[in-house]
mmCIF file of N, CA and C in Angstrom:
data_model
loop_
_atom_site.group_PDB
_atom_site.id
_atom_site.type_symbol
_atom_site.label_atom_id
_atom_site.label_comp_id
_atom_site.label_asym_id
_atom_site.label_seq_id
_atom_site.Cartn_x
_atom_site.Cartn_y
_atom_site.Cartn_z
ATOM 1 N N MET A 1 90.503 124.182 107.893
ATOM 2 C CA MET A 1 90.175 122.782 108.026
ATOM 3 C C MET A 1 88.955 122.482 107.160
ATOM 4 N N GLU A 2 89.085 121.499 106.333
ATOM 5 C CA GLU A 2 87.970 121.088 105.487
ATOM 6 C C GLU A 2 87.031 120.187 106.280
ATOM 7 N N SER A 3 85.884 119.954 105.722
ATOM 8 C CA SER A 3 84.907 119.055 106.331
ATOM 9 C C SER A 3 85.505 117.654 106.437
ATOM 10 N N ILE A 4 85.196 116.955 107.521
ATOM 11 C CA ILE A 4 85.702 115.591 107.658
ATOM 12 C C ILE A 4 84.541 114.607 107.581
ATOM 13 N N SER A 5 84.879 113.384 107.244
ATOM 14 C CA SER A 5 83.862 112.342 107.122
ATOM 15 C C SER A 5 83.452 111.845 108.500
ATOM 16 N N GLY A 6 82.338 111.157 108.522
ATOM 17 C CA GLY A 6 81.886 110.557 109.772
ATOM 18 C C GLY A 6 82.880 109.555 110.313
ATOM 19 N N SER A 7 83.481 108.776 109.434
ATOM 20 C CA SER A 7 84.453 107.778 109.898
ATOM 21 C C SER A 7 85.704 108.454 110.457
ATOM 22 N N ALA A 8 86.110 109.573 109.867
ATOM 23 C CA ALA A 8 87.269 110.308 110.391
ATOM 24 C C ALA A 8 86.937 110.912 111.756
ATOM 25 N N PHE A 9 85.720 111.402 111.914
ATOM 26 C CA PHE A 9 85.286 111.952 113.193
ATOM 27 C C PHE A 9 85.247 110.858 114.250
ATOM 28 N N THR A 10 84.715 109.706 113.882
ATOM 29 C CA THR A 10 84.672 108.565 114.791
ATOM 30 C C THR A 10 86.084 108.165 115.213
ATOM 31 N N ALA A 11 87.012 108.182 114.263
ATOM 32 C CA ALA A 11 88.403 107.845 114.566
ATOM 33 C C ALA A 11 89.010 108.848 115.545
ATOM 34 N N LEU A 12 88.727 110.136 115.356
ATOM 35 C CA LEU A 12 89.238 111.152 116.278
ATOM 36 C C LEU A 12 88.712 110.922 117.688
ATOM 37 N N LEU A 13 87.428 110.621 117.800
ATOM 38 C CA LEU A 13 86.854 110.346 119.118
ATOM 39 C C LEU A 13 87.523 109.126 119.745
ATOM 40 N N GLY A 14 87.752 108.118 118.934
ATOM 41 C CA GLY A 14 88.411 106.910 119.435
ATOM 42 C C GLY A 14 89.834 107.185 119.897
ATOM 43 N N GLN A 15 90.571 107.982 119.122
ATOM 44 C CA GLN A 15 91.946 108.324 119.493
ATOM 45 C C GLN A 15 91.983 109.161 120.765
ATOM 46 N N ALA A 16 90.931 109.938 120.989
ATOM 47 C CA ALA A 16 90.834 110.760 122.197
ATOM 48 C C ALA A 16 90.281 109.956 123.371
ATOM 49 N N ASP A 17 89.858 108.719 123.103
ATOM 50 C CA ASP A 17 89.227 107.861 124.110
ATOM 51 C C ASP A 17 87.978 108.523 124.682
ATOM 52 N N VAL A 18 87.180 109.108 123.778
ATOM 53 C CA VAL A 18 85.940 109.788 124.146
ATOM 54 C C VAL A 18 84.791 109.102 123.408
ATOM 55 N N SER A 19 83.809 108.650 124.152
ATOM 56 C CA SER A 19 82.659 107.997 123.528
ATOM 57 C C SER A 19 81.737 109.042 122.900
ATOM 58 N N GLN A 20 80.858 108.578 122.039
ATOM 59 C CA GLN A 20 79.870 109.480 121.441
ATOM 60 C C GLN A 20 79.025 110.122 122.534
ATOM 61 N N ALA A 21 78.622 109.325 123.514
ATOM 62 C CA ALA A 21 77.786 109.846 124.608
ATOM 63 C C ALA A 21 78.538 110.897 125.414
ATOM 64 N N ALA A 22 79.816 110.658 125.682
ATOM 65 C CA ALA A 22 80.616 111.623 126.441
ATOM 66 C C ALA A 22 80.792 112.915 125.640
ATOM 67 N N PHE A 23 81.008 112.798 124.336
ATOM 68 C CA PHE A 23 81.149 113.994 123.503
ATOM 69 C C PHE A 23 79.845 114.785 123.509
ATOM 70 N N ALA A 24 78.731 114.070 123.470
ATOM 71 C CA ALA A 24 77.425 114.733 123.508
ATOM 72 C C ALA A 24 77.246 115.487 124.826
ATOM 73 N N ARG A 25 77.583 114.843 125.945
ATOM 74 C CA ARG A 25 77.465 115.514 127.250
ATOM 75 C C ARG A 25 78.379 116.725 127.329
ATOM 76 N N LEU A 26 79.587 116.576 126.843
ATOM 77 C CA LEU A 26 80.571 117.656 126.878
ATOM 78 C C LEU A 26 80.096 118.875 126.104
ATOM 79 N N THR A 27 79.441 118.650 124.987
ATOM 80 C CA THR A 27 79.089 119.746 124.085
ATOM 81 C C THR A 27 77.638 120.202 124.182
ATOM 82 N N GLY A 28 76.802 119.416 124.850
ATOM 83 C CA GLY A 28 75.395 119.782 124.938
ATOM 84 C C GLY A 28 74.599 119.420 123.693
ATOM 85 N N VAL A 29 75.190 118.622 122.837
ATOM 86 C CA VAL A 29 74.512 118.137 121.627
ATOM 87 C C VAL A 29 73.882 116.797 121.978
ATOM 88 N N SER A 30 72.791 116.462 121.342
ATOM 89 C CA SER A 30 72.149 115.191 121.647
ATOM 90 C C SER A 30 73.024 114.022 121.193
ATOM 91 N N PRO A 31 72.984 112.913 121.937
ATOM 92 C CA PRO A 31 73.734 111.730 121.507
ATOM 93 C C PRO A 31 73.317 111.259 120.120
ATOM 94 N N ARG A 32 72.041 111.438 119.809
ATOM 95 C CA ARG A 32 71.558 111.039 118.481
ATOM 96 C C ARG A 32 72.250 111.840 117.374
ATOM 97 N N GLN A 33 72.451 113.145 117.613
ATOM 98 C CA GLN A 33 73.107 113.974 116.606
ATOM 99 C C GLN A 33 74.561 113.568 116.418
ATOM 100 N N VAL A 34 75.249 113.302 117.524
ATOM 101 C CA VAL A 34 76.647 112.860 117.430
ATOM 102 C C VAL A 34 76.714 111.553 116.652
ATOM 103 N N ASN A 35 75.780 110.659 116.918
ATOM 104 C CA ASN A 35 75.738 109.395 116.194
ATOM 105 C C ASN A 35 75.508 109.614 114.703
ATOM 106 N N LYS A 36 74.669 110.588 114.354
ATOM 107 C CA LYS A 36 74.439 110.904 112.934
ATOM 108 C C LYS A 36 75.730 111.374 112.277
ATOM 109 N N TRP A 37 76.506 112.179 112.980
ATOM 110 C CA TRP A 37 77.798 112.624 112.437
ATOM 111 C C TRP A 37 78.713 111.427 112.198
ATOM 112 N N CYS A 38 78.783 110.546 113.198
ATOM 113 C CA CYS A 38 79.679 109.398 113.108
ATOM 114 C C CYS A 38 79.281 108.435 111.993
ATOM 115 N N ARG A 39 77.998 108.322 111.743
ATOM 116 C CA ARG A 39 77.515 107.408 110.709
ATOM 117 C C ARG A 39 77.456 108.048 109.327
ATOM 118 N N GLY A 40 77.832 109.324 109.234
ATOM 119 C CA GLY A 40 77.815 110.003 107.953
ATOM 120 C C GLY A 40 76.428 110.409 107.500
ATOM 121 N N ARG A 41 75.474 110.441 108.416
ATOM 122 C CA ARG A 41 74.101 110.814 108.078
ATOM 123 C C ARG A 41 73.867 112.308 108.180
ATOM 124 N N ALA A 42 74.847 113.014 108.769
ATOM 125 C CA ALA A 42 74.806 114.479 108.859
ATOM 126 C C ALA A 42 76.251 114.968 108.806
ATOM 127 N N ALA A 43 76.421 116.155 108.268
ATOM 128 C CA ALA A 43 77.767 116.729 108.171
ATOM 129 C C ALA A 43 78.306 117.045 109.559
ATOM 130 N N VAL A 44 79.580 116.752 109.768
ATOM 131 C CA VAL A 44 80.242 117.059 111.037
ATOM 132 C C VAL A 44 80.542 118.557 111.051
ATOM 133 N N PRO A 45 80.008 119.295 112.025
ATOM 134 C CA PRO A 45 80.306 120.729 112.085
ATOM 135 C C PRO A 45 81.802 120.963 112.323
ATOM 136 N N ARG A 46 82.276 122.041 111.806
ATOM 137 C CA ARG A 46 83.698 122.362 111.931
ATOM 138 C C ARG A 46 84.125 122.422 113.398
ATOM 139 N N TRP A 47 83.291 123.041 114.240
ATOM 140 C CA TRP A 47 83.654 123.167 115.655
ATOM 141 C C TRP A 47 83.795 121.808 116.318
ATOM 142 N N ALA A 48 82.948 120.846 115.941
ATOM 143 C CA ALA A 48 83.004 119.514 116.540
ATOM 144 C C ALA A 48 84.282 118.787 116.130
ATOM 145 N N ALA A 49 84.668 118.930 114.876
ATOM 146 C CA ALA A 49 85.902 118.309 114.403
ATOM 147 C C ALA A 49 87.115 118.919 115.104
ATOM 148 N N ILE A 50 87.117 120.230 115.267
ATOM 149 C CA ILE A 50 88.227 120.908 115.938
ATOM 150 C C ILE A 50 88.308 120.467 117.393
ATOM 151 N N LEU A 51 87.165 120.376 118.071
ATOM 152 C CA LEU A 51 87.162 119.950 119.465
ATOM 153 C C LEU A 51 87.642 118.509 119.593
ATOM 154 N N ALA A 52 87.184 117.627 118.721
ATOM 155 C CA ALA A 52 87.617 116.232 118.764
ATOM 156 C C ALA A 52 89.128 116.133 118.539
ATOM 157 N N LEU A 53 89.648 116.948 117.638
ATOM 158 C CA LEU A 53 91.090 116.973 117.395
ATOM 159 C C LEU A 53 91.834 117.468 118.634
ATOM 160 N N ALA A 54 91.319 118.506 119.268
ATOM 161 C CA ALA A 54 91.952 119.037 120.481
ATOM 162 C C ALA A 54 91.913 117.999 121.597
ATOM 163 N N LEU A 55 90.800 117.306 121.744
ATOM 164 C CA LEU A 55 90.686 116.279 122.777
ATOM 165 C C LEU A 55 91.685 115.157 122.536
ATOM 166 N N ARG A 56 91.935 114.860 121.294
ATOM 167 C CA ARG A 56 92.915 113.821 120.958
ATOM 168 C C ARG A 56 94.315 114.236 121.386
ATOM 169 N N GLU A 57 94.603 115.528 121.281
ATOM 170 C CA GLU A 57 95.938 116.033 121.568
ATOM 171 C C GLU A 57 96.194 116.292 123.041
ATOM 172 N N LEU A 58 95.133 116.470 123.833
ATOM 173 C CA LEU A 58 95.297 116.798 125.243
ATOM 174 C C LEU A 58 95.253 115.540 126.098
ATOM 175 N N SER A 59 96.107 115.499 127.103
ATOM 176 C CA SER A 59 96.104 114.357 128.022
ATOM 177 C C SER A 59 94.945 114.493 129.002
ATOM 178 N N THR A 60 94.606 113.399 129.636
ATOM 179 C CA THR A 60 93.560 113.408 130.646
ATOM 180 C C THR A 60 93.934 114.360 131.779
ATOM 181 N N GLU A 61 95.208 114.372 132.152
ATOM 182 C CA GLU A 61 95.674 115.259 133.219
ATOM 183 C C GLU A 61 95.489 116.723 132.826
ATOM 184 N N THR A 62 95.834 117.060 131.590
ATOM 185 C CA THR A 62 95.673 118.437 131.115
ATOM 186 C C THR A 62 94.206 118.844 131.118
ATOM 187 N N LEU A 63 93.343 117.951 130.673
ATOM 188 C CA LEU A 63 91.908 118.246 130.673
ATOM 189 C C LEU A 63 91.386 118.446 132.092
ATOM 190 N N ALA A 64 91.876 117.656 133.040
ATOM 191 C CA ALA A 64 91.449 117.808 134.433
ATOM 192 C C ALA A 64 91.887 119.162 134.983
ATOM 193 N N ILE A 65 93.108 119.576 134.654
ATOM 194 C CA ILE A 65 93.609 120.877 135.101
ATOM 195 C C ILE A 65 92.779 122.002 134.491
ATOM 196 N N LEU A 66 92.501 121.914 133.196
ATOM 197 C CA LEU A 66 91.681 122.930 132.535
ATOM 198 C C LEU A 66 90.290 122.991 133.155
ATOM 199 N N HIS A 67 89.720 121.838 133.441
ATOM 200 C CA HIS A 67 88.394 121.786 134.064
ATOM 201 C C HIS A 67 88.420 122.495 135.407
ATOM 202 N N ASP A 68 89.427 122.183 136.230
ATOM 203 C CA ASP A 68 89.532 122.795 137.553
ATOM 204 C C ASP A 68 89.698 124.310 137.457
ATOM 205 N N GLU A 69 90.521 124.762 136.518
ATOM 206 C CA GLU A 69 90.738 126.197 136.341
ATOM 207 C C GLU A 69 89.476 126.897 135.858
ATOM 208 N N LEU A 70 88.768 126.278 134.935
ATOM 209 C CA LEU A 70 87.531 126.891 134.445
ATOM 210 C C LEU A 70 86.457 126.910 135.522
ATOM 211 N N THR A 71 86.369 125.857 136.295
ATOM 212 C CA THR A 71 85.395 125.800 137.378
ATOM 213 C C THR A 71 85.677 126.897 138.399
ATOM 214 N N ALA A 72 86.949 127.063 138.745
ATOM 215 C CA ALA A 72 87.338 128.096 139.702
ATOM 216 C C ALA A 72 87.053 129.494 139.147
ATOM 217 N N ALA A 73 87.326 129.678 137.870
ATOM 218 C CA ALA A 73 87.111 130.991 137.255
ATOM 219 C C ALA A 73 85.627 131.350 137.212
ATOM 220 N N VAL A 74 84.793 130.375 136.947
ATOM 221 C CA VAL A 74 83.352 130.618 136.875
ATOM 222 C C VAL A 74 82.779 130.873 138.268
ATOM 223 N N ALA A 75 83.354 130.247 139.280
ATOM 224 C CA ALA A 75 82.854 130.381 140.643
ATOM 225 C C ALA A 75 83.215 131.704 141.296
ATOM 226 N N LYS A 76 84.228 132.402 140.739
ATOM 227 C CA LYS A 76 84.650 133.675 141.327
ATOM 228 C C LYS A 76 83.602 134.753 141.075
ATOM 229 N N PRO A 77 83.231 135.478 142.128
ATOM 230 C CA PRO A 77 82.299 136.610 141.915
ATOM 231 C C PRO A 77 83.037 137.769 141.254
ATOM 232 N N TYR A 78 82.324 138.531 140.504
ATOM 233 C CA TYR A 78 82.930 139.675 139.796
ATOM 234 C C TYR A 78 82.980 140.881 140.665
#
């Protein structure tokens, strides 16, 4: 995957119905940094573009199931 533009990243977030603030919370990146990516003021990291693409492809129901499974897996003692 090649580098994507800020406008393409913004479009992916929009198609995924994920706000910049929500993407920032999800990833632990500051909202200001996400905004810089969207405005083309900083390069969009490859991982962020891949995640935005994955979020676009996954339904809300699928994400909820994944969240529940990950939460359960983390809560299990070893």
